[in-house]
PDB file of C-alpha atoms in Angstrom:
ATOM      1  CA  UNK A   1       0.000   0.000   0.000  1.00 82.00           C
ATOM      2  CA  UNK A   2       1.007   3.583  -0.480  1.00 93.00           C
ATOM      3  CA  UNK A   3       0.693   6.569   1.830  1.00 92.00           C
ATOM      4  CA  UNK A   4      -2.351   7.944  -0.008  1.00 95.00           C
ATOM      5  CA  UNK A   5      -4.206   4.627   0.321  1.00 96.00           C
ATOM      6  CA  UNK A   6      -3.423   4.345   4.005  1.00 97.00           C
ATOM      7  CA  UNK A   7      -4.323   7.932   4.875  1.00 97.00           C
ATOM      8  CA  UNK A   8      -7.589   7.490   2.959  1.00 97.00           C
ATOM      9  CA  UNK A   9      -8.380   4.468   5.147  1.00 98.00           C
ATOM     10  CA  UNK A  10      -7.399   6.398   8.266  1.00 98.00           C
ATOM     11  CA  UNK A  11      -9.904   9.117   7.322  1.00 98.00           C
ATOM     12  CA  UNK A  12     -12.688   6.658   6.468  1.00 98.00           C
ATOM     13  CA  UNK A  13     -15.293   7.120   9.192  1.00 97.00           C
ATOM     14  CA  UNK A  14     -17.093   3.925   8.177  1.00 98.00           C
ATOM     15  CA  UNK A  15     -14.148   1.864   9.453  1.00 97.00           C
ATOM     16  CA  UNK A  16     -13.632   0.944  13.097  1.00 96.00           C
ATOM     17  CA  UNK A  17     -11.583   3.462  15.071  1.00 96.00           C
ATOM     18  CA  UNK A  18      -8.891   0.866  15.748  1.00 96.00           C
ATOM     19  CA  UNK A  19      -8.585   0.127  12.016  1.00 96.00           C
ATOM     20  CA  UNK A  20      -8.268   3.834  11.297  1.00 97.00           C
ATOM     21  CA  UNK A  21      -5.512   4.245  13.902  1.00 97.00           C
ATOM     22  CA  UNK A  22      -3.633   1.271  12.505  1.00 95.00           C
ATOM     23  CA  UNK A  23      -3.861   2.751   8.994  1.00 97.00           C
ATOM     24  CA  UNK A  24      -2.545   6.093  10.278  1.00 97.00           C
ATOM     25  CA  UNK A  25       0.402   4.340  11.935  1.00 95.00           C
ATOM     26  CA  UNK A  26       1.140   2.387   8.765  1.00 94.00           C
ATOM     27  CA  UNK A  27       1.113   5.680   6.821  1.00 94.00           C
ATOM     28  CA  UNK A  28       3.618   7.112   9.312  1.00 91.00           C
ATOM     29  CA  UNK A  29       5.763   3.999   9.063  1.00 89.00           C
ATOM     30  CA  UNK A  30       5.891   4.321   5.266  1.00 88.00           C
ATOM     31  CA  UNK A  31       7.268   7.850   5.702  1.00 82.00           C
ATOM     32  CA  UNK A  32      10.076   6.449   7.805  1.00 78.00           C
ATOM     33  CA  UNK A  33      11.483   3.938   5.352  1.00 69.00           C
ATOM     34  CA  UNK A  34      14.130   2.564   4.843  1.00 68.00           C
ATOM     35  CA  UNK A  35      15.769   3.368   8.179  1.00 61.00           C
ATOM     36  CA  UNK A  36      16.693   0.610  10.577  1.00 60.00           C
ATOM     37  CA  UNK A  37      14.163   1.725  13.170  1.00 76.00           C
ATOM     38  CA  UNK A  38      11.266   4.123  13.471  1.00 79.00           C
ATOM     39  CA  UNK A  39      13.070   5.926  16.304  1.00 78.00           C
ATOM     40  CA  UNK A  40      16.159   6.529  14.151  1.00 79.00           C
ATOM     41  CA  UNK A  41      14.130   7.930  11.299  1.00 79.00           C
ATOM     42  CA  UNK A  42      12.099  10.238  13.511  1.00 80.00           C
ATOM     43  CA  UNK A  43      15.394  11.748  14.664  1.00 79.00           C
ATOM     44  CA  UNK A  44      16.266  12.645  11.056  1.00 79.00           C
ATOM     45  CA  UNK A  45      12.896  14.270  10.322  1.00 80.00           C
ATOM     46  CA  UNK A  46      11.788  17.703  11.426  1.00 80.00           C
ATOM     47  CA  UNK A  47       9.255  16.246  13.884  1.00 86.00           C
ATOM     48  CA  UNK A  48       8.868  17.942  17.252  1.00 90.00           C
ATOM     49  CA  UNK A  49       9.200  16.049  20.530  1.00 91.00           C
ATOM     50  CA  UNK A  50       5.482  16.029  21.227  1.00 94.00           C
ATOM     51  CA  UNK A  51       4.750  14.424  17.859  1.00 94.00           C
ATOM     52  CA  UNK A  52       7.596  11.960  18.284  1.00 91.00           C
ATOM     53  CA  UNK A  53       6.116  10.912  21.629  1.00 93.00           C
ATOM     54  CA  UNK A  54       2.689  10.501  20.004  1.00 95.00           C
ATOM     55  CA  UNK A  55       4.175   8.328  17.241  1.00 93.00           C
ATOM     56  CA  UNK A  56       5.873   6.149  19.854  1.00 93.00           C
ATOM     57  CA  UNK A  57       2.605   5.847  21.818  1.00 95.00           C
ATOM     58  CA  UNK A  58       0.796   4.890  18.625  1.00 95.00           C
ATOM     59  CA  UNK A  59       3.495   2.351  17.743  1.00 92.00           C
ATOM     60  CA  UNK A  60       3.272   0.789  21.208  1.00 94.00           C
ATOM     61  CA  UNK A  61      -0.500   0.520  20.901  1.00 96.00           C
ATOM     62  CA  UNK A  62      -0.237  -1.080  17.434  1.00 94.00           C
ATOM     63  CA  UNK A  63       2.387  -3.570  18.601  1.00 93.00           C
ATOM     64  CA  UNK A  64       1.016  -4.437  22.027  1.00 95.00           C
ATOM     65  CA  UNK A  65      -2.661  -3.574  22.371  1.00 94.00           C
ATOM     66  CA  UNK A  66      -4.415  -3.263  18.990  1.00 92.00           C
ATOM     67  CA  UNK A  67      -7.187  -3.756  18.201  1.00 89.00           C
ATOM     68  CA  UNK A  68      -8.222  -3.490  21.844  1.00 90.00           C
ATOM     69  CA  UNK A  69      -8.817  -0.248  23.699  1.00 87.00           C
ATOM     70  CA  UNK A  70      -8.218   2.117  25.080  1.00 94.00           C
ATOM     71  CA  UNK A  71      -7.116   3.902  21.949  1.00 95.00           C
ATOM     72  CA  UNK A  72      -4.067   6.141  22.411  1.00 95.00           C
ATOM     73  CA  UNK A  73      -5.784   8.987  20.514  1.00 96.00           C
ATOM     74  CA  UNK A  74      -8.859   9.631  18.382  1.00 97.00           C
ATOM     75  CA  UNK A  75      -8.552   8.706  14.689  1.00 97.00           C
ATOM     76  CA  UNK A  76      -8.688  12.367  13.637  1.00 97.00           C
ATOM     77  CA  UNK A  77      -5.607  13.099  15.760  1.00 98.00           C
ATOM     78  CA  UNK A  78      -3.800  10.086  14.300  1.00 97.00           C
ATOM     79  CA  UNK A  79      -4.558  11.353  10.787  1.00 98.00           C
ATOM     80  CA  UNK A  80      -3.248  14.820  11.667  1.00 98.00           C
ATOM     81  CA  UNK A  81      -0.116  13.251  13.163  1.00 96.00           C
ATOM     82  CA  UNK A  82       0.458  11.158  10.038  1.00 95.00           C
ATOM     83  CA  UNK A  83       0.080  14.254   7.878  1.00 96.00           C
ATOM     84  CA  UNK A  84       2.633  16.172   9.969  1.00 94.00           C
ATOM     85  CA  UNK A  85       5.157  13.319   9.736  1.00 92.00           C
ATOM     86  CA  UNK A  86       4.501  13.029   5.993  1.00 92.00           C
ATOM     87  CA  UNK A  87       5.110  16.745   5.567  1.00 91.00           C
ATOM     88  CA  UNK A  88       8.339  16.503   7.596  1.00 86.00           C
ATOM     89  CA  UNK A  89       9.434  13.580   5.429  1.00 81.00           C
ATOM     90  CA  UNK A  90       8.883  15.692   2.309  1.00 80.00           C
ATOM     91  CA  UNK A  91      10.972  18.500   3.795  1.00 55.00           C
ATOM     92  CA  UNK A  92      13.836  16.063   4.413  1.00 53.00           C
ATOM     93  CA  UNK A  93      14.657  15.613   0.713  1.00 45.00           C
TER      94      UNK A  93
END
């Protein structure tokens, strides 16, 4: 999948909130390729500390809790976060 497909799914209000959050995280993860780790890539992007912390919280939820609740953030916030990371990734080049 590509970023546009994933962000479209993250915005899709007919999907479950957990599915939307997972899609937003996957969109973020695509922005961080091909680094060895998500943490390393976030350091190279112009992403502020608050957003970095939110990405890490989202990653931990995806890896350890999903699809169960509680959700780390509402889907709309996850979409906004993915868009900020995507924008920072574009500024990197």
